[in-house]
XYZ file of C-alpha atoms in Angstrom:
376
model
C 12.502 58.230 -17.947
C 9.333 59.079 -15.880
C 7.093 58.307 -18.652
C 9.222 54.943 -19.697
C 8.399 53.593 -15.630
C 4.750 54.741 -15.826
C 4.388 52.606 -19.225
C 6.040 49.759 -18.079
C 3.920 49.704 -14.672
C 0.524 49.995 -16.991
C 1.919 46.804 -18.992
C 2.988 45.099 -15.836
C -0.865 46.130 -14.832
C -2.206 45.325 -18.014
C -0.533 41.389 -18.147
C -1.616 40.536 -14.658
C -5.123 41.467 -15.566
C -4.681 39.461 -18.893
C -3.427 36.693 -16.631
C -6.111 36.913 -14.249
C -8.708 37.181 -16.779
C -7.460 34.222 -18.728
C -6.741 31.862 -15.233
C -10.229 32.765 -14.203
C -11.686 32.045 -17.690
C -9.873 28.310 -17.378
C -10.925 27.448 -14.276
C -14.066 28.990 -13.958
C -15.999 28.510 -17.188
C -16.947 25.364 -18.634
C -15.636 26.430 -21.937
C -12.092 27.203 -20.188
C -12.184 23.494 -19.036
C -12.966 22.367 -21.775
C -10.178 24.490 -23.789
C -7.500 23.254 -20.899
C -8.408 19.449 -21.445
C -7.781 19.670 -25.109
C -4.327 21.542 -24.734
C -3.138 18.712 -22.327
C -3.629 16.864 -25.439
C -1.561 18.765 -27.898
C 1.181 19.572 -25.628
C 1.961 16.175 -23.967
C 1.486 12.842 -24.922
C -1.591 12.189 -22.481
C -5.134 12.210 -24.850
C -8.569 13.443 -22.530
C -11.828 12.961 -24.342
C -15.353 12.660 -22.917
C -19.289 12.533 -24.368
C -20.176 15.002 -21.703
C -18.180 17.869 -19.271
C -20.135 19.220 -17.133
C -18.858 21.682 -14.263
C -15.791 23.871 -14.075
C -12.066 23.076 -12.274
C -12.884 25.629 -10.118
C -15.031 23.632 -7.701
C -16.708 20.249 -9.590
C -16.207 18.260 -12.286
C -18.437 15.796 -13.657
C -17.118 13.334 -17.074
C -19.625 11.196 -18.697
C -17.932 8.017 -21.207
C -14.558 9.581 -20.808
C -11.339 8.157 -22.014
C -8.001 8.798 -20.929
C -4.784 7.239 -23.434
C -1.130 7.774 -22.772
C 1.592 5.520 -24.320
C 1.483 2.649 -22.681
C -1.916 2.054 -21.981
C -5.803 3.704 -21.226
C -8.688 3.973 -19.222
C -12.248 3.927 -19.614
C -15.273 4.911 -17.461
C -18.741 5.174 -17.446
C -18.392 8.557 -15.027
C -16.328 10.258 -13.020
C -16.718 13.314 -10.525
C -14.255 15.167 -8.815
C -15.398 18.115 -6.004
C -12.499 19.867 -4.460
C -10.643 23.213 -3.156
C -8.182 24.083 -5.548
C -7.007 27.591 -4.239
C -6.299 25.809 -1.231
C -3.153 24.642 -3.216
C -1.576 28.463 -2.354
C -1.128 27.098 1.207
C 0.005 23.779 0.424
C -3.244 21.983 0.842
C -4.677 19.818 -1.573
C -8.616 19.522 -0.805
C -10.302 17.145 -1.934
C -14.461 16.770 -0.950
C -15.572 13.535 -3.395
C -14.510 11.359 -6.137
C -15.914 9.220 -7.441
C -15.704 6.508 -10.498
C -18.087 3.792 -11.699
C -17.602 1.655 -14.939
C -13.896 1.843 -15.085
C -11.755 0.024 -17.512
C -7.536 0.097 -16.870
C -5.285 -1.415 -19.176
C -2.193 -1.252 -19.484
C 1.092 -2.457 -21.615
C 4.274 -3.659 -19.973
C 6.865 -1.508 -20.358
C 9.379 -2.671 -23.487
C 12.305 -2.668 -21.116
C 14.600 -5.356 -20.027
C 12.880 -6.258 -16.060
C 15.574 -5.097 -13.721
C 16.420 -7.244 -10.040
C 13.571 -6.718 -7.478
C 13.732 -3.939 -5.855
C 14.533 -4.308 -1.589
C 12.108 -4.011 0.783
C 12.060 -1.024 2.409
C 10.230 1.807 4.339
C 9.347 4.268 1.824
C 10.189 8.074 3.065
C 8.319 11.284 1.464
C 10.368 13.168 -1.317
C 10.530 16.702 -0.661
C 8.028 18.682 -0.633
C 5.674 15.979 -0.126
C 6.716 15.523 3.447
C 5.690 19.251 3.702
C 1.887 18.911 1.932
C -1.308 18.385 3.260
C -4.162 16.745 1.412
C -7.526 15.337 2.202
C -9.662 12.959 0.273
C -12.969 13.278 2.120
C -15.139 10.414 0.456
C -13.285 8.070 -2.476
C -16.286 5.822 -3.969
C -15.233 3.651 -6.869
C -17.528 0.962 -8.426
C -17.356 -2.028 -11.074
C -12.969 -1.212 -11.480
C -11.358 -3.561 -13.771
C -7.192 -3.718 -14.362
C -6.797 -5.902 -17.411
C -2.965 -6.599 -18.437
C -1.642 -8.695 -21.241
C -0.935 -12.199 -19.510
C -2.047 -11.190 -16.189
C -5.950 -12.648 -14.653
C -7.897 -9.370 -14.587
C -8.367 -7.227 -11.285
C -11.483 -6.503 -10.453
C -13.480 -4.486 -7.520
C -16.804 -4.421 -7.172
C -16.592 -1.647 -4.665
C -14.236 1.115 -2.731
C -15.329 3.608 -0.310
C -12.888 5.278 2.046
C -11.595 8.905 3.648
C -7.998 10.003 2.910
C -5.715 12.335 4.628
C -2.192 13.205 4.149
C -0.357 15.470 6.880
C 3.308 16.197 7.043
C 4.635 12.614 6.161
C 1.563 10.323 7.886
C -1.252 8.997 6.408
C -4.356 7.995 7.530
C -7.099 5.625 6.213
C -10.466 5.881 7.539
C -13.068 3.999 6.822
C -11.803 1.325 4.272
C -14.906 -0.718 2.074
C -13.833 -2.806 -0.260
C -15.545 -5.170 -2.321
C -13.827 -8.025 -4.338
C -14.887 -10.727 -5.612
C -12.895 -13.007 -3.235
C -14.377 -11.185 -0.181
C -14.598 -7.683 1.621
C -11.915 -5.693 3.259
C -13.075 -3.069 6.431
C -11.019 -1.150 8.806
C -9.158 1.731 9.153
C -5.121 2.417 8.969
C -2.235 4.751 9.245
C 0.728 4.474 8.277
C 3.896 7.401 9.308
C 7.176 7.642 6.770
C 9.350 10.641 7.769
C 9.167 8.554 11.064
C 8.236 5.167 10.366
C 5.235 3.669 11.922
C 2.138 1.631 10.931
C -0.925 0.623 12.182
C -3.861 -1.043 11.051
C -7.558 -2.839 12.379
C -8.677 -4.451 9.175
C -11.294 -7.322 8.901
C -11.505 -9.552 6.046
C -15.053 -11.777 5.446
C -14.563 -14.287 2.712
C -16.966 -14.524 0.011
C -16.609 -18.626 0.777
C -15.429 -19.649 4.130
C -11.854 -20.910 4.017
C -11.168 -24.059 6.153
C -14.325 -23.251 8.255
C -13.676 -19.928 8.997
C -15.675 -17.259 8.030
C -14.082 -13.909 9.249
C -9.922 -13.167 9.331
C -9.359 -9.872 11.931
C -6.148 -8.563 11.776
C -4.425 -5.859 14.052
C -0.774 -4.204 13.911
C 1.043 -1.390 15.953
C 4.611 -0.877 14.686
C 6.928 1.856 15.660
C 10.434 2.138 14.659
C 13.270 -0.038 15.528
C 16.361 0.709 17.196
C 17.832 0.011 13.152
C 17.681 2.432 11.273
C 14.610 2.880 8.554
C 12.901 0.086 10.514
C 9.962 -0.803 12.372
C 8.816 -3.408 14.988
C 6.164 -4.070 16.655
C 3.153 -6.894 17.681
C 1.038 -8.864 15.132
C -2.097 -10.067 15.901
C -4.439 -12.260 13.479
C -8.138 -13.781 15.025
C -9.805 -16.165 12.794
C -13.476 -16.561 13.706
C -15.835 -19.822 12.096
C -16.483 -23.312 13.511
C -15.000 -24.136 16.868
C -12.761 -26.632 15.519
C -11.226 -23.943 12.737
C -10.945 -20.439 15.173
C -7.446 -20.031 15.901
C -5.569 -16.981 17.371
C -2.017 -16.206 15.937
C 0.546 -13.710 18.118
C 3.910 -12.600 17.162
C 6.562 -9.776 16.779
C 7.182 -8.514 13.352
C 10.607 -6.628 12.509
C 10.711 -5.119 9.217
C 13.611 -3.423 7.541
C 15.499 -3.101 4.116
C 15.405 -6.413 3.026
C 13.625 -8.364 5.606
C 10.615 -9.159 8.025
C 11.113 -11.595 10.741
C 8.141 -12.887 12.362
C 9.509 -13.657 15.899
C 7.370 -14.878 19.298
C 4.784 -16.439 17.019
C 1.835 -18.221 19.252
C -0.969 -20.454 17.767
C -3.421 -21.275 19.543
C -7.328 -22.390 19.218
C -9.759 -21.426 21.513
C -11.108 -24.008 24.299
C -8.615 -26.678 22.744
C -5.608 -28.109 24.240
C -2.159 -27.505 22.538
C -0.595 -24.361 20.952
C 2.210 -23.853 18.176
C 4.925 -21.668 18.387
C 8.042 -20.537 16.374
C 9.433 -18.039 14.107
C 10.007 -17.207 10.417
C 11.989 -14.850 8.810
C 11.948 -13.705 4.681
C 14.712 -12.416 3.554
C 15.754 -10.953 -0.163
C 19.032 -12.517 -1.350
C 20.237 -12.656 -4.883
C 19.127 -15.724 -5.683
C 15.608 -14.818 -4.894
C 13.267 -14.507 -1.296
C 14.381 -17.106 0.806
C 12.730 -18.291 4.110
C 13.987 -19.588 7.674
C 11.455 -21.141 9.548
C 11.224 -23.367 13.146
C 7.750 -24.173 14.363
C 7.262 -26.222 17.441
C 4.052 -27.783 18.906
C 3.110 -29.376 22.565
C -0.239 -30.889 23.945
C -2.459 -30.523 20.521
C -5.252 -33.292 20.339
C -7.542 -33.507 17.670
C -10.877 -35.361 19.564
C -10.661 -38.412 17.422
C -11.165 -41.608 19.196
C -8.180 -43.034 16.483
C -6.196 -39.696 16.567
C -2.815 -39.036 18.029
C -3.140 -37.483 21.884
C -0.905 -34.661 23.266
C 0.759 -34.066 20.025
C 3.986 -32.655 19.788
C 7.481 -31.718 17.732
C 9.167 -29.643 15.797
C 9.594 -28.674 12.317
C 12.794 -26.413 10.502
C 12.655 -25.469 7.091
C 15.403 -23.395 4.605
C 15.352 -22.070 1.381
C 13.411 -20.924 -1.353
C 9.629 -21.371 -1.780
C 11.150 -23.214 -5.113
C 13.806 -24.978 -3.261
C 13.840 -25.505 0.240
C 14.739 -28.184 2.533
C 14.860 -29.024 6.267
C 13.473 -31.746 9.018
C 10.631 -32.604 10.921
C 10.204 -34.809 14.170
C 6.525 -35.832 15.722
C 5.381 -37.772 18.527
C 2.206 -38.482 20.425
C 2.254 -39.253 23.921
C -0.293 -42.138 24.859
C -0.191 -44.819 27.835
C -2.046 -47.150 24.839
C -2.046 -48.195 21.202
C -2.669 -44.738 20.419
C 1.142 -43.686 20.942
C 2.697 -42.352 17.841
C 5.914 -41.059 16.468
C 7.321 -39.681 13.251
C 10.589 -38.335 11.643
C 12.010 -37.410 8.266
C 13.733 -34.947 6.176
C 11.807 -33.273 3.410
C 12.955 -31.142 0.528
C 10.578 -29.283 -2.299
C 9.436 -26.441 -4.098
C 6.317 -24.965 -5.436
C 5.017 -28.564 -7.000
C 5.504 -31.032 -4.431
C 8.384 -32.579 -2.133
C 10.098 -35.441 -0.754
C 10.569 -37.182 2.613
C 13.658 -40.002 1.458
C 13.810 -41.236 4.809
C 10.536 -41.397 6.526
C 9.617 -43.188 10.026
C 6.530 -43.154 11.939
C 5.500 -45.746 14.446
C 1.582 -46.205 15.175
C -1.184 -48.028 16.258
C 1.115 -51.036 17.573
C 3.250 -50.896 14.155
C 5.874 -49.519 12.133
C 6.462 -47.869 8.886
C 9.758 -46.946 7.012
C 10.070 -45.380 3.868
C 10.884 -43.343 0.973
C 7.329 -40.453 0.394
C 6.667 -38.205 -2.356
C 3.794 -35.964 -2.992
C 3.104 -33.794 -5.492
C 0.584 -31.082 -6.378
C -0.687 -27.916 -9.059
């Protein structure tokens, strides 16, 4: 029996050596990491190739004109390079120093399955043992991305730096550069899902001004709501240009399963008269997203010698972005021929709408009518 325990302990001895031996070999050779990238191939349906490995999993990879094919689509790239800590996984730490991408090409296939309803809005929380992980992506640096799919206008980025960290449920963005060819994106967020929370200081800079306004800044600091799996908190968008396009937008947002109502919501432009105020709330319904919105303006001039002065009204609205309806009322307070007035109901969708019974009073005269407009 002695001798049938001391044999048993030199095999036990003998395999963990073997395993040792054959882990280090894998993650510390080239030739290992080369052997592990082909077996990923043969034993699931995932297919690695590249012109050139260089490096070992152990610490840094580097891929040169790599491929990557699975069964319902593939990716390309010129090169790729990924330094990290991987025994740093034994405490629950993913470690990550670089990666970084340039020349990649995604495309993918939709998937042959009937599309299902939308899924509801909702707060995302961790999956065990995700809430329990830790993970840092020091520096992410993609270049020249492109997402084709069949149907679909291409995604591209030009550019994507930004730091990563993952602790107990919360992540954190730091840094954010990204390059499109619409604009660029900076700032840094954070966002908290075991307990939900979000906040963000992101600036967007057009590659074109939009409406005379060169740079969007937009800043958010939710925390949760007394409903459950919700957060609320204030919204704050700047938009900086021409002094006649700046504007600064204020509000509340509450958003939950289902939902985000925009409540409190202040317009105003710098150094001008007037402001606009309201609230609008999206909410997912069977039929589709459907909208609720009141706006209401007081004292706006527009500095036109023939323009209304000390504008004012109110506008509600109902519905679907394809079907909506509601009413709107206007009126300009003037002591001359400059007083003006107008009223209607409207109804519309994503190509135009109509105003059946339109009235507006102005410069001295009146108008009645039936107006249609229609666009894209």
């Amino acid at each position: 029996m002695k001798r049938v325990l001391i044999v048993l302990c030199v095999l036990l001895v003998l395999l963990l050596a073997a395993a040792g031996i054959g882990v280090g070999w894998l993650s510390m050779t080239n030739h290992g990491t080369r052997w592990l990238l082909g077996a990923i191939g043969r034993w699931t349906p995932v297919r690695i190739t590249a012109a050139k490995i260089k490096g070992r999993l152990a610490d840094e990879l580097h891929f040169e004109r790599f491929e990557v094919r699975w069964a319902s689509g593939n990716m390309r790239g010129e090169a790729l390079t990924l330094r990290w800590h991987p025994l740093r996984l034994l405490e629950g730490n993913l470690s990550i120093e670089r990666l970084s991408a340039s020349g990649i090409e995604l495309r993918t296939t939709p998937s042959a399955a009937a599309p299902g309803p939308p899924a509801q809005w909702h707060w995302p929380r961790p999956a065990w043992p995700a809430g329990w992980l830790r993970g840092t992506l020091g520096a992410l640096q993609i270049e020249n991305f492109v997402w084709r799919r069949p149907g679909r206008a291409p995604v591209v980025i030009d550019r994507l730096a930004a730091g990563l960290e993952w602790r107990f449920g919360r992540l954190k963005l730091r840094a954010l550069d990204l390059e499109v060819p619409q604009g660029r994106l900076t700032g840094t967020a954070e966002a908290a899902f075991s307990t939900p929370a979000f906040s963000a200081d992101l600036a967007l800079r057009p590659t074109a001004p939009k409406a005379g306004l060169r740079r969007f800044v937009l800043r958010a600091r939710l925390r949760p709501a007394v409903e459950t799996g919700s957060l609320t908190g204030p919204l704050e968008i700047d938009g900086y240009g021409s002094p006649e396009a700046a504007f600064t937008l204020r509000g509340n947002l509450l958003f939950g399963p289902g939902e985000a109502r925009f409540s409190e919501l202040r317009l105003e432009r710098p150094g001008r008269p007037g402001r606009l105020s309201g609230r609008l709330a999206l909410l997912q319904t069977a039929a589709g997203l459907r909208l609720q919105l009141h706006l209401e303006g007081e004292g706006i001039a527009f500095g036109k010698a023939a323009a209304p002065e000390n504008l004012g009204g109110d506008l509600d609205l109902e519905g679907t972005f394809e079907n909506y309806r509601g009413r709107f009322s206007l009126s300009g307070n003037a002591a001359d021929w400059r007083r003006f007035a107008a009223a209607g109901h409207v109804s519309g969708g994503g190509t135009g709408l109509k105003c059946p019974d339109f009235s507006a009073s102005w410069l001295g005269g009146r108008l009645t009518g039936a107006l249609q407009a229609a666009w894209g």
